[in-house]
PDB file of C-alpha atoms in Angstrom:
ATOM      1  CA  MET A  11      20.051  -3.073 -20.878  1.00 48.00           C
ATOM      2  CA  LEU A  12      21.201  -2.162 -17.377  1.00 40.00           C
ATOM      3  CA  VAL A  13      17.772  -0.710 -16.609  1.00 38.00           C
ATOM      4  CA  VAL A  14      16.041  -3.911 -17.769  1.00 37.00           C
ATOM      5  CA  CYS A  15      18.330  -6.021 -15.562  1.00 37.00           C
ATOM      6  CA  ARG A  16      17.660  -3.815 -12.547  1.00 39.00           C
ATOM      7  CA  ILE A  17      13.910  -3.991 -13.089  1.00 38.00           C
ATOM      8  CA  ALA A  18      14.047  -7.780 -13.457  1.00 38.00           C
ATOM      9  CA  LEU A  19      16.098  -8.055 -10.266  1.00 37.00           C
ATOM     10  CA  LEU A  20      13.654  -5.820  -8.396  1.00 38.00           C
ATOM     11  CA  VAL A  21      10.686  -7.898  -9.541  1.00 36.00           C
ATOM     12  CA  LEU A  22      12.377 -11.159  -8.537  1.00 37.00           C
ATOM     13  CA  CYS A  23      13.256  -9.766  -5.104  1.00 38.00           C
ATOM     14  CA  ALA A  24       9.727  -8.492  -4.548  1.00 38.00           C
ATOM     15  CA  LEU A  25       8.204 -11.812  -5.552  1.00 34.00           C
ATOM     16  CA  SER A  26      10.542 -13.853  -3.369  1.00 35.00           C
ATOM     17  CA  LEU A  27       9.940 -11.612  -0.338  1.00 34.00           C
ATOM     18  CA  GLY A  28       6.198 -11.539  -0.934  1.00 36.00           C
ATOM     19  CA  GLY A  29       5.954 -15.302  -0.819  1.00 35.00           C
ATOM     20  CA  CYS A  30       7.350 -15.310   2.725  1.00 31.00           C
ATOM     21  CA  ALA A  31       4.629 -13.168   4.221  1.00 34.00           C
ATOM     22  CA  PHE A  32       1.380 -14.217   2.589  1.00 37.00           C
ATOM     23  CA  SER A  33       0.017 -17.398   1.125  1.00 37.00           C
ATOM     24  CA  VAL A  34      -3.017 -18.088  -0.988  1.00 42.00           C
ATOM     25  CA  GLY A  35      -4.795 -21.349  -1.477  1.00 43.00           C
ATOM     26  CA  GLY A  36      -3.132 -24.740  -1.514  1.00 40.00           C
ATOM     27  CA  ARG A  37       0.292 -25.456  -2.924  1.00 34.00           C
ATOM     28  CA  GLU A  38      -0.955 -27.703  -5.705  1.00 40.00           C
ATOM     29  CA  PRO A  39      -3.518 -26.651  -8.315  1.00 40.00           C
ATOM     30  CA  VAL A  40      -6.978 -28.033  -7.647  1.00 42.00           C
ATOM     31  CA  PRO A  41      -9.275 -28.827 -10.591  1.00 48.00           C
ATOM     32  CA  LEU A  42     -12.050 -26.265 -10.933  1.00 48.00           C
ATOM     33  CA  ALA A  43     -15.661 -27.234 -10.455  1.00 55.00           C
ATOM     34  CA  PRO A  44     -17.893 -26.437 -13.463  1.00 55.00           C
ATOM     35  CA  GLY A  45     -19.410 -23.337 -11.791  1.00 55.00           C
ATOM     36  CA  GLN A  46     -15.992 -21.976 -10.897  1.00 60.00           C
ATOM     37  CA  GLU A  47     -14.690 -22.328 -14.437  1.00 68.00           C
ATOM     38  CA  THR A  48     -17.623 -20.596 -16.079  1.00 86.00           C
ATOM     39  CA  VAL A  49     -17.542 -17.681 -13.613  1.00 93.00           C
ATOM     40  CA  LEU A  50     -13.836 -17.222 -14.332  1.00 93.00           C
ATOM     41  CA  GLU A  51     -14.392 -17.470 -18.080  1.00 94.00           C
ATOM     42  CA  THR A  52     -17.037 -14.748 -17.865  1.00 95.00           C
ATOM     43  CA  ALA A  53     -14.775 -12.533 -15.746  1.00 97.00           C
ATOM     44  CA  LYS A  54     -11.765 -13.047 -18.049  1.00 96.00           C
ATOM     45  CA  ALA A  55     -13.866 -12.225 -21.115  1.00 96.00           C
ATOM     46  CA  LEU A  56     -14.460  -8.760 -19.619  1.00 97.00           C
ATOM     47  CA  VAL A  57     -10.763  -7.916 -19.251  1.00 98.00           C
ATOM     48  CA  GLY A  58     -10.241  -4.564 -20.957  1.00 98.00           C
ATOM     49  CA  THR A  59     -13.711  -3.193 -20.158  1.00 98.00           C
ATOM     50  CA  PRO A  60     -13.346   0.408 -18.915  1.00 98.00           C
ATOM     51  CA  TYR A  61     -13.871   1.374 -15.290  1.00 97.00           C
ATOM     52  CA  ARG A  62     -16.848   3.615 -14.683  1.00 97.00           C
ATOM     53  CA  PRO A  63     -18.074   4.844 -11.291  1.00 96.00           C
ATOM     54  CA  ALA A  64     -21.405   3.153 -10.525  1.00 96.00           C
ATOM     55  CA  GLY A  65     -21.041   1.156 -13.769  1.00 96.00           C
ATOM     56  CA  GLU A  66     -22.922  -2.127 -13.951  1.00 95.00           C
ATOM     57  CA  SER A  67     -22.566  -3.472 -17.502  1.00 96.00           C
ATOM     58  CA  PRO A  68     -20.020  -4.102 -20.250  1.00 97.00           C
ATOM     59  CA  ASP A  69     -21.649  -1.344 -22.321  1.00 96.00           C
ATOM     60  CA  GLN A  70     -21.362   1.386 -19.691  1.00 94.00           C
ATOM     61  CA  GLY A  71     -18.276   0.021 -17.910  1.00 97.00           C
ATOM     62  CA  PHE A  72     -17.904  -1.294 -14.366  1.00 97.00           C
ATOM     63  CA  ASP A  73     -16.895  -0.255 -10.919  1.00 97.00           C
ATOM     64  CA  CYS A  74     -15.553  -3.097  -8.764  1.00 97.00           C
ATOM     65  CA  SER A  75     -18.819  -4.237  -7.170  1.00 97.00           C
ATOM     66  CA  GLY A  76     -20.791  -3.749 -10.384  1.00 98.00           C
ATOM     67  CA  PHE A  77     -18.307  -6.026 -12.171  1.00 98.00           C
ATOM     68  CA  VAL A  78     -18.612  -8.781  -9.551  1.00 98.00           C
ATOM     69  CA  LYS A  79     -22.409  -8.489  -9.420  1.00 98.00           C
ATOM     70  CA  TRP A  80     -22.709  -8.657 -13.233  1.00 97.00           C
ATOM     71  CA  VAL A  81     -20.388 -11.683 -13.568  1.00 97.00           C
ATOM     72  CA  TYR A  82     -22.233 -13.698 -10.939  1.00 96.00           C
ATOM     73  CA  ALA A  83     -25.664 -12.684 -12.252  1.00 95.00           C
ATOM     74  CA  ARG A  84     -24.733 -14.325 -15.576  1.00 94.00           C
ATOM     75  CA  HIS A  85     -24.560 -17.589 -13.640  1.00 91.00           C
ATOM     76  CA  GLY A  86     -27.781 -17.216 -11.673  1.00 90.00           C
ATOM     77  CA  ILE A  87     -26.205 -15.896  -8.477  1.00 93.00           C
ATOM     78  CA  ARG A  88     -27.691 -12.675  -7.150  1.00 95.00           C
ATOM     79  CA  LEU A  89     -25.289 -10.519  -5.191  1.00 97.00           C
ATOM     80  CA  PRO A  90     -25.877  -7.159  -3.536  1.00 97.00           C
ATOM     81  CA  ARG A  91     -24.750  -4.067  -5.437  1.00 97.00           C
ATOM     82  CA  ARG A  92     -22.464  -2.464  -2.856  1.00 96.00           C
ATOM     83  CA  THR A  93     -19.038  -3.862  -1.942  1.00 96.00           C
ATOM     84  CA  GLN A  94     -19.781  -3.612   1.785  1.00 94.00           C
ATOM     85  CA  ASP A  95     -22.909  -5.722   1.263  1.00 96.00           C
ATOM     86  CA  GLN A  96     -21.053  -8.229  -0.946  1.00 97.00           C
ATOM     87  CA  LEU A  97     -18.648  -8.713   1.965  1.00 95.00           C
ATOM     88  CA  MET A  98     -21.577 -10.095   3.962  1.00 94.00           C
ATOM     89  CA  ALA A  99     -22.738 -12.461   1.162  1.00 93.00           C
ATOM     90  CA  GLY A 100     -21.593 -16.065   1.189  1.00 90.00           C
ATOM     91  CA  ARG A 101     -19.422 -17.493   3.914  1.00 95.00           C
ATOM     92  CA  PRO A 102     -16.034 -16.248   5.135  1.00 97.00           C
ATOM     93  CA  VAL A 103     -12.967 -18.090   3.829  1.00 96.00           C
ATOM     94  CA  PRO A 104      -9.447 -17.954   5.313  1.00 96.00           C
ATOM     95  CA  ARG A 105      -6.957 -16.775   2.698  1.00 91.00           C
ATOM     96  CA  GLU A 106      -5.087 -20.095   2.953  1.00 94.00           C
ATOM     97  CA  GLU A 107      -8.246 -21.819   1.676  1.00 95.00           C
ATOM     98  CA  LEU A 108      -9.089 -19.542  -1.257  1.00 96.00           C
ATOM     99  CA  LYS A 109     -10.567 -21.251  -4.319  1.00 94.00           C
ATOM    100  CA  ALA A 110     -11.277 -20.003  -7.803  1.00 93.00           C
ATOM    101  CA  GLY A 111     -14.366 -17.825  -7.840  1.00 95.00           C
ATOM    102  CA  ASP A 112     -14.071 -16.629  -4.238  1.00 96.00           C
ATOM    103  CA  LEU A 113     -14.660 -12.936  -3.668  1.00 98.00           C
ATOM    104  CA  ILE A 114     -11.636 -11.160  -2.226  1.00 98.00           C
ATOM    105  CA  PHE A 115     -11.830  -7.822  -0.479  1.00 98.00           C
ATOM    106  CA  PHE A 116      -9.254  -5.123   0.070  1.00 97.00           C
ATOM    107  CA  ALA A 117      -9.220  -2.073   2.325  1.00 95.00           C
ATOM    108  CA  PRO A 118      -6.483   0.033   0.672  1.00 89.00           C
ATOM    109  CA  SER A 119      -6.985   3.003   2.983  1.00 83.00           C
ATOM    110  CA  GLY A 120      -7.587   0.790   5.996  1.00 81.00           C
ATOM    111  CA  LYS A 121     -11.228   1.897   6.090  1.00 79.00           C
ATOM    112  CA  LEU A 122     -14.249  -0.301   5.475  1.00 80.00           C
ATOM    113  CA  SER A 123     -15.934   2.614   3.733  1.00 79.00           C
ATOM    114  CA  SER A 124     -13.473   2.237   0.850  1.00 87.00           C
ATOM    115  CA  LEU A 125     -13.565  -1.532   0.323  1.00 95.00           C
ATOM    116  CA  HIS A 126     -12.572  -2.976  -3.045  1.00 97.00           C
ATOM    117  CA  VAL A 127     -13.631  -6.392  -4.404  1.00 98.00           C
ATOM    118  CA  GLY A 128     -12.359  -8.817  -7.038  1.00 98.00           C
ATOM    119  CA  ILE A 129     -12.730 -12.471  -8.067  1.00 98.00           C
ATOM    120  CA  PHE A 130      -9.940 -14.905  -7.130  1.00 97.00           C
ATOM    121  CA  ASP A 131      -8.653 -16.855 -10.137  1.00 96.00           C
ATOM    122  CA  GLY A 132      -7.376 -19.925  -8.272  1.00 93.00           C
ATOM    123  CA  HIS A 133      -3.759 -19.310  -9.288  1.00 93.00           C
ATOM    124  CA  GLY A 134      -2.658 -16.471  -7.021  1.00 95.00           C
ATOM    125  CA  GLY A 135      -4.330 -13.726  -9.008  1.00 96.00           C
ATOM    126  CA  PHE A 136      -7.653 -11.977  -9.197  1.00 98.00           C
ATOM    127  CA  ILE A 137      -9.796 -10.154 -11.747  1.00 98.00           C
ATOM    128  CA  HIS A 138     -11.274  -6.766 -10.902  1.00 98.00           C
ATOM    129  CA  SER A 139     -12.283  -3.342 -12.145  1.00 97.00           C
ATOM    130  CA  PRO A 140      -9.663  -1.147 -10.481  1.00 94.00           C
ATOM    131  CA  SER A 141     -10.272   2.604 -10.480  1.00 92.00           C
ATOM    132  CA  PRO A 142     -11.103   5.624 -12.647  1.00 93.00           C
ATOM    133  CA  GLY A 143      -9.026   5.588 -15.817  1.00 93.00           C
ATOM    134  CA  GLY A 144      -8.433   1.843 -15.488  1.00 96.00           C
ATOM    135  CA  ARG A 145      -9.890  -1.221 -17.141  1.00 98.00           C
ATOM    136  CA  VAL A 146     -10.950  -4.637 -15.897  1.00 98.00           C
ATOM    137  CA  ARG A 147      -7.745  -6.596 -15.463  1.00 98.00           C
ATOM    138  CA  GLN A 148      -6.101  -9.568 -13.843  1.00 97.00           C
ATOM    139  CA  GLU A 149      -3.490  -8.884 -11.163  1.00 97.00           C
ATOM    140  CA  TYR A 150      -1.240 -10.828  -8.825  1.00 95.00           C
ATOM    141  CA  LEU A 151      -2.555 -11.076  -5.266  1.00 94.00           C
ATOM    142  CA  LEU A 152       0.952 -11.170  -3.813  1.00 92.00           C
ATOM    143  CA  ALA A 153       1.937  -7.815  -5.312  1.00 96.00           C
ATOM    144  CA  PRO A 154       2.916  -5.559  -2.389  1.00 96.00           C
ATOM    145  CA  TYR A 155      -0.034  -3.170  -2.778  1.00 95.00           C
ATOM    146  CA  TRP A 156      -2.668  -5.914  -2.809  1.00 96.00           C
ATOM    147  CA  ARG A 157      -0.936  -8.058  -0.194  1.00 94.00           C
ATOM    148  CA  SER A 158      -0.791  -5.154   2.255  1.00 95.00           C
ATOM    149  CA  SER A 159      -4.410  -4.097   1.716  1.00 96.00           C
ATOM    150  CA  TYR A 160      -5.989  -7.589   1.751  1.00 96.00           C
ATOM    151  CA  TYR A 161      -8.979  -7.572   4.093  1.00 96.00           C
ATOM    152  CA  ALA A 162     -11.136 -10.704   3.732  1.00 97.00           C
ATOM    153  CA  ALA A 163     -12.624 -13.295   1.390  1.00 98.00           C
ATOM    154  CA  ASN A 164     -15.912 -15.089   1.054  1.00 96.00           C
ATOM    155  CA  ARG A 165     -17.312 -17.938  -1.000  1.00 96.00           C
ATOM    156  CA  VAL A 166     -20.582 -17.638  -2.856  1.00 93.00           C
ATOM    157  CA  LEU A 167     -20.095 -20.696  -5.101  1.00 84.00           C
ATOM    158  CA  ARG A 168     -20.803 -24.114  -3.638  1.00 76.00           C
TER     159      ARG A 168
END
């Protein structure tokens, strides 16, 4: 029981501190446009799909850019295959103006050669295919790891 209480306290502290240093989107939920909702539904339906280097489909698994490319292709939006090229697609968006469906990019090692991409969910989280051994999942953008490695965002939906 003591361990559970300590973990809960740690999580609450981390969340309260995280909110001071980084904000995402507006303070009030904004209704999703039809294109945003369907992209998110497609992405959420793939949660649990295994990560696979260079993977581009639910059958073979996904890497991060393959996941994003596949989701958007289902909705008639062609994106480049590589994360670095996806960074150049669409238009840049300040993190305070993020909307559901925006692409968010991370540079965990601080290098552009190791960019990571996911799809913002409109509620402070994002959906992505993380790394070898992982599965497509939804995570909280304000978690310390993601907050500290956030790099940029762009909008490909109108």
